[in-house]
XYZ file of C-alpha atoms in Angstrom:
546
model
C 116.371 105.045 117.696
C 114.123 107.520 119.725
C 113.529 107.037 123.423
C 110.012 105.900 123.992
C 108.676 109.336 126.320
C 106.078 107.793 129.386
C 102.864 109.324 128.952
C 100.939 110.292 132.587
C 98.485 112.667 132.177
C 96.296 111.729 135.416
C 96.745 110.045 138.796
C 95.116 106.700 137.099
C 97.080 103.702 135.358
C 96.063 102.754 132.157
C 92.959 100.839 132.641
C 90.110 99.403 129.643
C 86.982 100.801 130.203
C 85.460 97.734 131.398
C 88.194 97.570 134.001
C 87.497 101.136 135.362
C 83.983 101.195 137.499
C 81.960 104.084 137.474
C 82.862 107.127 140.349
C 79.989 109.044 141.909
C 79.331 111.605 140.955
C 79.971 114.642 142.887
C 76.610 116.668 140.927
C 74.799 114.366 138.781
C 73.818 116.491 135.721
C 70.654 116.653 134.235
C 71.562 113.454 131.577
C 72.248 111.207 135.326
C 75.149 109.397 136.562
C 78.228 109.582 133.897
C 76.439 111.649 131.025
C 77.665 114.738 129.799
C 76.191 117.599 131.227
C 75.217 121.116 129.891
C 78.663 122.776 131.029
C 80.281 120.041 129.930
C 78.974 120.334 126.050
C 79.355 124.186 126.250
C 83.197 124.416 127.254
C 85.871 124.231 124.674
C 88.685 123.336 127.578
C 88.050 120.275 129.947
C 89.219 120.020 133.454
C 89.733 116.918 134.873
C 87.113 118.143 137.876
C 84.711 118.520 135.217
C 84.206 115.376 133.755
C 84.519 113.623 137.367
C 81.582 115.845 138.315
C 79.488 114.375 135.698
C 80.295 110.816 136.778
C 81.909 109.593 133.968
C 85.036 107.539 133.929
C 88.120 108.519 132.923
C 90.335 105.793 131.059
C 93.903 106.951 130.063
C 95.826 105.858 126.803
C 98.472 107.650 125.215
C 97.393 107.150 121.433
C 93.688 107.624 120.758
C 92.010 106.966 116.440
C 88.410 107.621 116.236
C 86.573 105.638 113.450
C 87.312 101.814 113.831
C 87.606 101.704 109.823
C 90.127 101.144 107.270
C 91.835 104.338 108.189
C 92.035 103.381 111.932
C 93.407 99.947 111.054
C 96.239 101.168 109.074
C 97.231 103.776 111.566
C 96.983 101.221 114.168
C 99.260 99.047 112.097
C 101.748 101.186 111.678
C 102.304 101.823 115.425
C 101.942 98.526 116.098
C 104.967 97.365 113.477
C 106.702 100.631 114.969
C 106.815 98.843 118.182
C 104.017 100.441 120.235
C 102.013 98.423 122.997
C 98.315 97.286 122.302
C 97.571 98.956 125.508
C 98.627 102.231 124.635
C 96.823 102.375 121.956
C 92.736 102.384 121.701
C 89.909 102.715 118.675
C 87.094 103.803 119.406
C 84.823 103.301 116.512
C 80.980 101.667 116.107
C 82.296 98.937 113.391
C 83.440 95.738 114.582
C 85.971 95.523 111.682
C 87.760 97.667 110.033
C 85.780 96.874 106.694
C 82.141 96.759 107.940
C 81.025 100.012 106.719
C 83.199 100.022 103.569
C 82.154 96.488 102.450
C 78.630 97.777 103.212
C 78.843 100.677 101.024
C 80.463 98.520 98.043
C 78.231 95.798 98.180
C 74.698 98.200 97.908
C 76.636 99.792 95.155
C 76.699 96.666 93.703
C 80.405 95.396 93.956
C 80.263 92.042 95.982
C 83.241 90.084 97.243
C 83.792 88.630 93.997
C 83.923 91.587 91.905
C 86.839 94.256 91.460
C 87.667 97.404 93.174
C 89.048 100.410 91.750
C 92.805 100.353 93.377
C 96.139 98.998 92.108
C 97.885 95.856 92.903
C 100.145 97.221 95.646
C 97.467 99.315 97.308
C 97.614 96.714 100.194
C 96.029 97.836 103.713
C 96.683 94.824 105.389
C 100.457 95.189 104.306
C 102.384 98.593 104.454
C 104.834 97.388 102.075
C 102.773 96.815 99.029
C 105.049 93.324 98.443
C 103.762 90.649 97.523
C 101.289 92.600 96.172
C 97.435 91.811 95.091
C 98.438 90.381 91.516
C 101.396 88.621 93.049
C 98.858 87.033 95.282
C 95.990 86.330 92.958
C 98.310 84.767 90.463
C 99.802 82.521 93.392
C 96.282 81.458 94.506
C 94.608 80.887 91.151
C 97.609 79.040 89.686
C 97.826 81.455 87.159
C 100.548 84.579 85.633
C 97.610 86.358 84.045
C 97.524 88.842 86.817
C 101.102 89.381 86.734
C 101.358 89.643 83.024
C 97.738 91.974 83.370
C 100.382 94.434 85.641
C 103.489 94.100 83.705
C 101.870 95.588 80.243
C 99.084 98.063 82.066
C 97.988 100.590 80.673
C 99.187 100.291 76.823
C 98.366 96.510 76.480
C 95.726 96.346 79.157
C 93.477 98.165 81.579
C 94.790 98.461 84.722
C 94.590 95.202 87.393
C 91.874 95.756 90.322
C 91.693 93.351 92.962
C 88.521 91.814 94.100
C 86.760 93.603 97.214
C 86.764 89.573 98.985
C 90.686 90.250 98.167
C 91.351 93.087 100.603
C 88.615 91.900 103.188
C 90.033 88.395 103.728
C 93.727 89.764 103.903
C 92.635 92.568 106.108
C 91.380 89.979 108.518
C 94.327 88.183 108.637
C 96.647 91.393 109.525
C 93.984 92.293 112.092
C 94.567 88.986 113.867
C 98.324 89.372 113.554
C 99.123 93.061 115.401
C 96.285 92.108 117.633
C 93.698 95.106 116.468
C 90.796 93.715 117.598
C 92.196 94.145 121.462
C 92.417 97.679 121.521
C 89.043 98.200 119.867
C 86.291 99.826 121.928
C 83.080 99.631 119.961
C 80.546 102.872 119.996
C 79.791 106.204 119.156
C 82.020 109.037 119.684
C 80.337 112.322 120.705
C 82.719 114.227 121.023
C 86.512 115.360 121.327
C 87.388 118.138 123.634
C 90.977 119.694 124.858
C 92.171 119.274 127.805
C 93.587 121.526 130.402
C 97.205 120.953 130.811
C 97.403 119.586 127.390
C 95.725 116.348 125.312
C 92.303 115.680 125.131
C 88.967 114.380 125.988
C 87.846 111.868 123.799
C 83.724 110.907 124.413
C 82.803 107.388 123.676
C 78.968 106.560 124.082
C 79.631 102.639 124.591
C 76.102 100.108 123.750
C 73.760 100.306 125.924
C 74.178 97.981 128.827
C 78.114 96.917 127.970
C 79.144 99.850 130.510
C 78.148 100.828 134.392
C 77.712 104.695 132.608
C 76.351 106.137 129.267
C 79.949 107.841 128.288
C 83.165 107.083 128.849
C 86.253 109.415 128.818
C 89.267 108.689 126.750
C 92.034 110.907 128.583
C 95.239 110.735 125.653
C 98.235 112.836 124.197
C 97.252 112.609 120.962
C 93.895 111.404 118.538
C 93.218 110.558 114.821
C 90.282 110.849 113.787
C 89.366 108.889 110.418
C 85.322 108.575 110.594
C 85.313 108.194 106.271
C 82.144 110.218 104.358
C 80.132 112.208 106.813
C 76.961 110.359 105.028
C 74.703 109.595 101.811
C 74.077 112.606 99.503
C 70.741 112.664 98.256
C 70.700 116.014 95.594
C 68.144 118.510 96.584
C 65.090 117.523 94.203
C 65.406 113.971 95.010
C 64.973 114.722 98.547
C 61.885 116.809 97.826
C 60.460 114.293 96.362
C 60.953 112.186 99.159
C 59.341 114.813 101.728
C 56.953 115.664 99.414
C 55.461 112.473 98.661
C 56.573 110.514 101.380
C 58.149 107.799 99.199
C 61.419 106.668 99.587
C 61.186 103.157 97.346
C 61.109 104.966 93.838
C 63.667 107.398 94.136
C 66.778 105.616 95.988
C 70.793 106.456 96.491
C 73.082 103.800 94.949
C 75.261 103.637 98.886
C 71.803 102.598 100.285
C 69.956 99.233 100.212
C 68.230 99.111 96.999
C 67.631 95.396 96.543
C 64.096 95.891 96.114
C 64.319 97.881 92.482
C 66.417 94.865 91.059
C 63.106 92.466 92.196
C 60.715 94.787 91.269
C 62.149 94.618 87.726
C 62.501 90.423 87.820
C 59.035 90.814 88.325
C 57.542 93.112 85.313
C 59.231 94.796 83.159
C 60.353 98.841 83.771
C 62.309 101.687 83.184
C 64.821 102.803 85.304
C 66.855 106.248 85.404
C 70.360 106.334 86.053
C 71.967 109.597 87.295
C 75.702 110.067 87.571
C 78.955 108.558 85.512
C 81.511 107.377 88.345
C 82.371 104.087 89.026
C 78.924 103.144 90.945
C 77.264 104.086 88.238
C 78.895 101.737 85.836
C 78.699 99.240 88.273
C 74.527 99.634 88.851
C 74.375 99.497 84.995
C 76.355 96.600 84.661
C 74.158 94.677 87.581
C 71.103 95.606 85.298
C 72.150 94.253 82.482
C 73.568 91.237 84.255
C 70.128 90.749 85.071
C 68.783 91.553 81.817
C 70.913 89.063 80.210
C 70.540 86.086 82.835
C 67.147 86.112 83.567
C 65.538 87.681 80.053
C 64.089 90.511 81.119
C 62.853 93.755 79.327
C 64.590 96.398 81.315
C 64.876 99.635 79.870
C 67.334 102.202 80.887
C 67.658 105.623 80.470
C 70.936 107.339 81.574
C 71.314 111.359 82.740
C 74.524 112.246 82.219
C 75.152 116.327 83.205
C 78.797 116.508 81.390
C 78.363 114.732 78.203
C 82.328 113.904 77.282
C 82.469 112.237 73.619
C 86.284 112.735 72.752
C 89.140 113.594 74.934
C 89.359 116.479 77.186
C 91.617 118.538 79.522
C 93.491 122.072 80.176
C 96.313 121.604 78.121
C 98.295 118.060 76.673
C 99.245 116.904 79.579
C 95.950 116.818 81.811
C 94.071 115.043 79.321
C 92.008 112.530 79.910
C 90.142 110.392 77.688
C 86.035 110.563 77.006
C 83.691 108.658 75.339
C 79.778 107.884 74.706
C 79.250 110.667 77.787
C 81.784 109.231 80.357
C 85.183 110.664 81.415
C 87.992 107.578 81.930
C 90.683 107.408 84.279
C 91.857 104.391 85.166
C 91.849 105.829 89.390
C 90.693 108.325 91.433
C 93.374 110.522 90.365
C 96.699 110.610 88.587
C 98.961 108.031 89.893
C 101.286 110.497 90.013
C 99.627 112.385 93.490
C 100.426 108.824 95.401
C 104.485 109.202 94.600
C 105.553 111.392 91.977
C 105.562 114.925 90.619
C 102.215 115.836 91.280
C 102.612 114.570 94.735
C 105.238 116.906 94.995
C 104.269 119.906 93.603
C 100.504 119.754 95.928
C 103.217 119.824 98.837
C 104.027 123.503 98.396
C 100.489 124.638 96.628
C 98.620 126.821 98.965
C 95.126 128.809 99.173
C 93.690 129.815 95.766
C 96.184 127.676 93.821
C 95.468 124.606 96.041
C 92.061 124.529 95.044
C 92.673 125.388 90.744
C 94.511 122.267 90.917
C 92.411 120.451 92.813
C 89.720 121.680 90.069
C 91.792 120.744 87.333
C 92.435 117.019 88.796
C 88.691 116.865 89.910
C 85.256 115.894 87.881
C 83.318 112.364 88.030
C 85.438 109.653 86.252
C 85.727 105.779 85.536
C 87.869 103.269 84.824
C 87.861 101.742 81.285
C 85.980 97.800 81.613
C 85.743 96.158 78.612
C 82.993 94.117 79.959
C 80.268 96.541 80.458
C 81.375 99.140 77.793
C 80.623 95.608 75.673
C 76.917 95.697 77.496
C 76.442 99.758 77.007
C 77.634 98.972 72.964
C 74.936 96.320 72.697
C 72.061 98.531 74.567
C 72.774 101.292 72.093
C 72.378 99.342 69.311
C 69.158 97.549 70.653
C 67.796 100.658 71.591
C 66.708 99.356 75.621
C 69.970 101.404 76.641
C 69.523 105.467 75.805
C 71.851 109.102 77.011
C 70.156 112.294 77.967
C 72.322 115.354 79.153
C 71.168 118.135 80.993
C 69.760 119.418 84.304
C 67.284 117.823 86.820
C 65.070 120.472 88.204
C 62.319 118.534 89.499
C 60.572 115.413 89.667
C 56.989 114.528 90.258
C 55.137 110.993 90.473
C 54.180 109.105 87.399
C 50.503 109.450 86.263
C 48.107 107.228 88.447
C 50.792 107.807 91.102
C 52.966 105.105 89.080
C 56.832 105.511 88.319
C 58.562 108.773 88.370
C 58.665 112.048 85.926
C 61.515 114.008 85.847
C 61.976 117.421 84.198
C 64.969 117.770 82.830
C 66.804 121.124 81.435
C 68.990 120.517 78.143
C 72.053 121.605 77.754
C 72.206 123.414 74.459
C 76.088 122.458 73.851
C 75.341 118.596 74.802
C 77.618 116.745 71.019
C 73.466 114.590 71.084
C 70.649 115.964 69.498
C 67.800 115.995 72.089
C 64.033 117.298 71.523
C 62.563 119.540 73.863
C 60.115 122.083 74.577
C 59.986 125.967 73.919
C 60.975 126.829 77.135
C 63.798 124.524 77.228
C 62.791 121.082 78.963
C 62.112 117.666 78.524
C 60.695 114.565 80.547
C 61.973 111.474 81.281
C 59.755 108.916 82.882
C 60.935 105.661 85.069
C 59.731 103.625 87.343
C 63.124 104.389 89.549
C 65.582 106.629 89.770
C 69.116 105.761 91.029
C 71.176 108.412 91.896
C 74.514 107.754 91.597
C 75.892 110.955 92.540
C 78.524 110.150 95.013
C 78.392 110.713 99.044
C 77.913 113.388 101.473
C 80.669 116.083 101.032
C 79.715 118.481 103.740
C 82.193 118.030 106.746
C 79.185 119.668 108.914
C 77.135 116.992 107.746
C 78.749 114.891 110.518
C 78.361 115.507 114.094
C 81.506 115.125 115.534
C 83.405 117.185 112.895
C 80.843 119.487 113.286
C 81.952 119.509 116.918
C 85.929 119.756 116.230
C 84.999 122.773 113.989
C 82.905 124.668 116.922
C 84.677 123.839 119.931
C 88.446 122.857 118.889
C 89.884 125.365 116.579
C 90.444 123.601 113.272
C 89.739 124.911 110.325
C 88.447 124.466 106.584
C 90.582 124.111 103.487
C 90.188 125.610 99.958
C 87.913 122.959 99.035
C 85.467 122.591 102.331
C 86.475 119.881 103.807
C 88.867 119.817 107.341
C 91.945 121.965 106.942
C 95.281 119.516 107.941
C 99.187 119.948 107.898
C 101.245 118.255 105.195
C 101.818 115.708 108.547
C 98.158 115.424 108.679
C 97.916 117.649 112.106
C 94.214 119.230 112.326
C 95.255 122.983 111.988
C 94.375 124.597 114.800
C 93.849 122.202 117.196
C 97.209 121.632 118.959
C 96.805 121.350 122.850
C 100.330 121.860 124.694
C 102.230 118.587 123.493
C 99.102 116.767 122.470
C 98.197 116.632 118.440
C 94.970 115.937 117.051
C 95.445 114.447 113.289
C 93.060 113.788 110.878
C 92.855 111.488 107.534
C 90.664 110.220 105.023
C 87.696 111.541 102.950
C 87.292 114.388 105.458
C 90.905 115.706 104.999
C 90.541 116.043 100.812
C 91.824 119.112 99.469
C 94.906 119.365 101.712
C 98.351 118.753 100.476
C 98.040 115.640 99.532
C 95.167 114.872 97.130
C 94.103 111.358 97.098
C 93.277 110.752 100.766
C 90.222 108.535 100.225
C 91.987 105.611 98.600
C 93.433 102.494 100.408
C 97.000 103.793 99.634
C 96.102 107.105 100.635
C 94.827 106.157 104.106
C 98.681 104.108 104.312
C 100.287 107.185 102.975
C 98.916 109.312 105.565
C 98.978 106.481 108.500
C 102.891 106.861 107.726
C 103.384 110.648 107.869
C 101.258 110.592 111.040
C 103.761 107.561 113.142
C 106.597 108.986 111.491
C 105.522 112.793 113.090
C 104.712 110.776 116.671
C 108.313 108.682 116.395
C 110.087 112.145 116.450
C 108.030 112.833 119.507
C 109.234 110.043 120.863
C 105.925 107.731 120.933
C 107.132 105.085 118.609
C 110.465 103.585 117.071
C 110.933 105.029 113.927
C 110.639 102.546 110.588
C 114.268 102.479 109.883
C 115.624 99.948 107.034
C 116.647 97.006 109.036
C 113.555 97.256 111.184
C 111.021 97.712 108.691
C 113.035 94.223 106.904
C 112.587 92.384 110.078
C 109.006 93.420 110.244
C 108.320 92.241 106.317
C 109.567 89.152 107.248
C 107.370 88.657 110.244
C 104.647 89.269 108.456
C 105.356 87.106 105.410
C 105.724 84.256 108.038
C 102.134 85.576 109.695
C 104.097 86.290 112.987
C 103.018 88.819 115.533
C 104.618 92.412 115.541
C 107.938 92.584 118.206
């Protein structure tokens, strides 16, 4: 068992921030009392002198995560099973639980609490062990061995088990409660991470307004993950012209944004609406119109650009095929199974560079899971002819005549399997009164301000495929102050060595090699066998963490 190393950076105990008043300031800066100043934001190494001559306060914890999401929680929970104090550990983070943002994001995209996710039965954040697992506890609440005979003949006899999104919320909660989580939270925005002379870093929390005696606060720590998920919505580039251009933001929308209004609209008076993308939003926003269609007899038509038109199987070579039908790609997750725990896993592990990112090409392109349910719906439009494909390009779009609806120009693509009439130069229109873009979210690291930030002003780095460059441990490259570590996980960290990051059992996987690299510096107890038994068993009996 490792020895447990003090951590003293500063003259100050460890103190919350509402426990630590605000100091004078020696020179106020040109923000006032406790606000960074113009030196501050400039310097890439922080003095301790420096941030007391701004005013702000200076709280010290050892182990610092920046997010307050999923990936937070499950870091947190590992160093709290691992042994580690709530006080030495703090989030900082605007959500105020783990799941806000990522039950926002699935419920616009139009998968409520009582539908299904895309993850596997023993993809359990609120449980590191994966036992009992979703099905296990679905079948044990319902009554019912359907889930556990739906995971005992998956894939051959039956698509793969999901659990519902209310599912992993509602246990969440309860393993929140348990280690204590929602003590070492400290809800706001974090400007900023900076290194710190001597070793460690700065961490900048902009607290809400009036809930501290300054505007920042200074996390001083050892070490800091930062896990802040997508850096934001994508909108593609002509759908954001036509936004600036005709200062409408109600016809064109982004499936991870509010959209409510298009589904009224269309309970209202009949209309046309174009679909763009084939991922699993996109299935779901088609299945939520029909829904509607069905329930409340509406005339609904819906026209769907795909860009990659797939109509039979396709892949490299044998064994990276995947199946594709009626324009969509299937794959029953994010990626092979096999890049959670098996060869594929393995083999990313020593991949570097060039090679890194062919694989990660080879593995990559917009996919689906199989649902019997709404390929059943997409069948029955086809046939009824209120459900139609186009393939090809979107170059621009313009409003409707009278202002009303949306055109779209659309190049074809000559070696779409569907016939498709156009004009001599190439193009077609589509016309709808709205256009959902399904495309997926912001993939531009620099998109975010505070990676933005750890890219200017703390050495790391980007990987083969653009997004923050990490160790196999999940160490920012780079970054490393003295004995203080800066990690990184989540959607931000995707095209490292270990492919599929943004997944609940990605976010564990990497919450494990990150407390398993701070138990051999001593931070933590390490997970051996009869501890992490004795922990299982606390937690199956909903006791607290020893």
């Amino acid at each position: 068992m490792s020895r447990r190393v003090p951590y003293a950076p500063g003259p100050f105990p460890p103190r919350r921030p509402e426990q630590f008043p605000a100091r004078p300031a020696a020179r106020p800066g040109p923000g006032g009392l406790g606000d960074l100043t113009p030196q501050l934001v400039a310097t890439d190494v922080w003095t301790e002198a420096m941030v007391e001559a701004a005013g702000i306060p200076i709280v010290d914890v050892p182990f610092v995560t920046v997010g307050s999401g999923i990936g937070s929680f499950v870091t947190v929970d590992y160093l709290r099973i691992c042994g580690v104090p709530l006080e030495q550990i703090a989030v900082l983070g605007p959500q105020d639980v783990p799941w806000h943002s990522y039950e926002y994001l699935t419920r616009v995209s139009q998968i409520p609490r009582g539908e299904r996710l895309r993850s596997d039965s023993a993809s359990t954040p609120d449980n590191i062990w994966g036992f009992p697992s979703y099905a296990v506890r679905e079948a044990w609440a319902d009554k019912t061995i359907k889930p556990l005979w739906n995971v005992l003949v998956e894939p051959i006899f039956a698509n793969y088990y999901t659990p519902k999104a209310g599912q992993a919320f509602e246990s969440m909660e309860k393993e929140c409660q348990r280690i204590g989580y929602l003590k070492c939270l400290h809800r706001g925005q974090v400007r900023m991470i900076r290194r710190r002379a001597g070793g460690g870093y700065f961490t900048i929390l902009t607290p809400p307004q009036g809930s501290s005696p300054t505007k920042r606060v200074a996390f001083r720590s050892r070490w800091v993950h930062v896990a802040i998920g997508y850096p934001g919505i994508k909108l593609l580039p002509d759908l954001q012209a036509f936004r600036e251009t005709y200062r409408d933001a109600s016809k064109v929308v982004n499936a991870y944004e509010s959209h409510e209004h298009v589904y009224q609209s269309l309970q209202r008076k009949p209309g046309t609406v174009l679909i763009r993308g084939a991922g699993i939003v996109a299935s779901r926003v088609l299945q939520r119109l029909i829904d509607d269609r069905d329930a409340l007899g509406l005339q609904t038509q819906i026209v769907h650009l795909f860009r990659t038109y797939y109509d039979k199987p396709h892949g490299p070579h044998i064994f990276m095929r995947r199946k594709g039908k009626d324009g969509w790609a299937y794959q029953g997750f994010n990626y092979p199974k096999s890049v959670w725990g098996g060869q594929l896993k393995a083999r990313m592990r020593k991949l570097e560079g060039h090679d890194r990112a062919e694989a990660y090409k080879q593995m990559g392109g917009t996919n689906t899971p199989i649902r019997d349910d709404w390929q059943e719906q997409l069948a029955r439009g086809r046939r009824e002819g209120w459900y139609r494909a186009a393939v090809g390009k979107a170059e621009s779009l313009v409003p409707g005549p009278g202002g009303q609806g949306v055109v779209t120009t659309v190049r074809v693509d000559p070696h779409a399997p569907i016939r498709q009439e156009h004009r001599p130069d190439g193009t077609f229109e589509l016309y709808a009164d709205y256009v959902i873009d399904c495309t997926g979210l912001e993939a531009d690291v620099r998109e975010h301000r505070l990676l933005r930030d750890l890219l200017d002003h703390t050495g790391a780095g980007i990987n083969p495929v653009g997004r923050m460059d990490v160790e196999r441990d999940f160490e920012l490259k780079g970054t490393r102050n003295g004995d203080g570590k800066l990690y990184a996980s989540g959607s931000a960290t995707l095209g490292g060595y270990f492919p599929g990051v943004d997944t609940f059992l990605g976010l564990q996987i990497a919450a494990l090699e990150i407390v398993d690299d701070l138990a051999r510096q001593g931070f933590c107890k390490r997970l051996t066998p009869w501890r992490s038994t004795a922990q299982w068993w606390r937690w199956m009996n909903n006791k607290g963490v020893d």
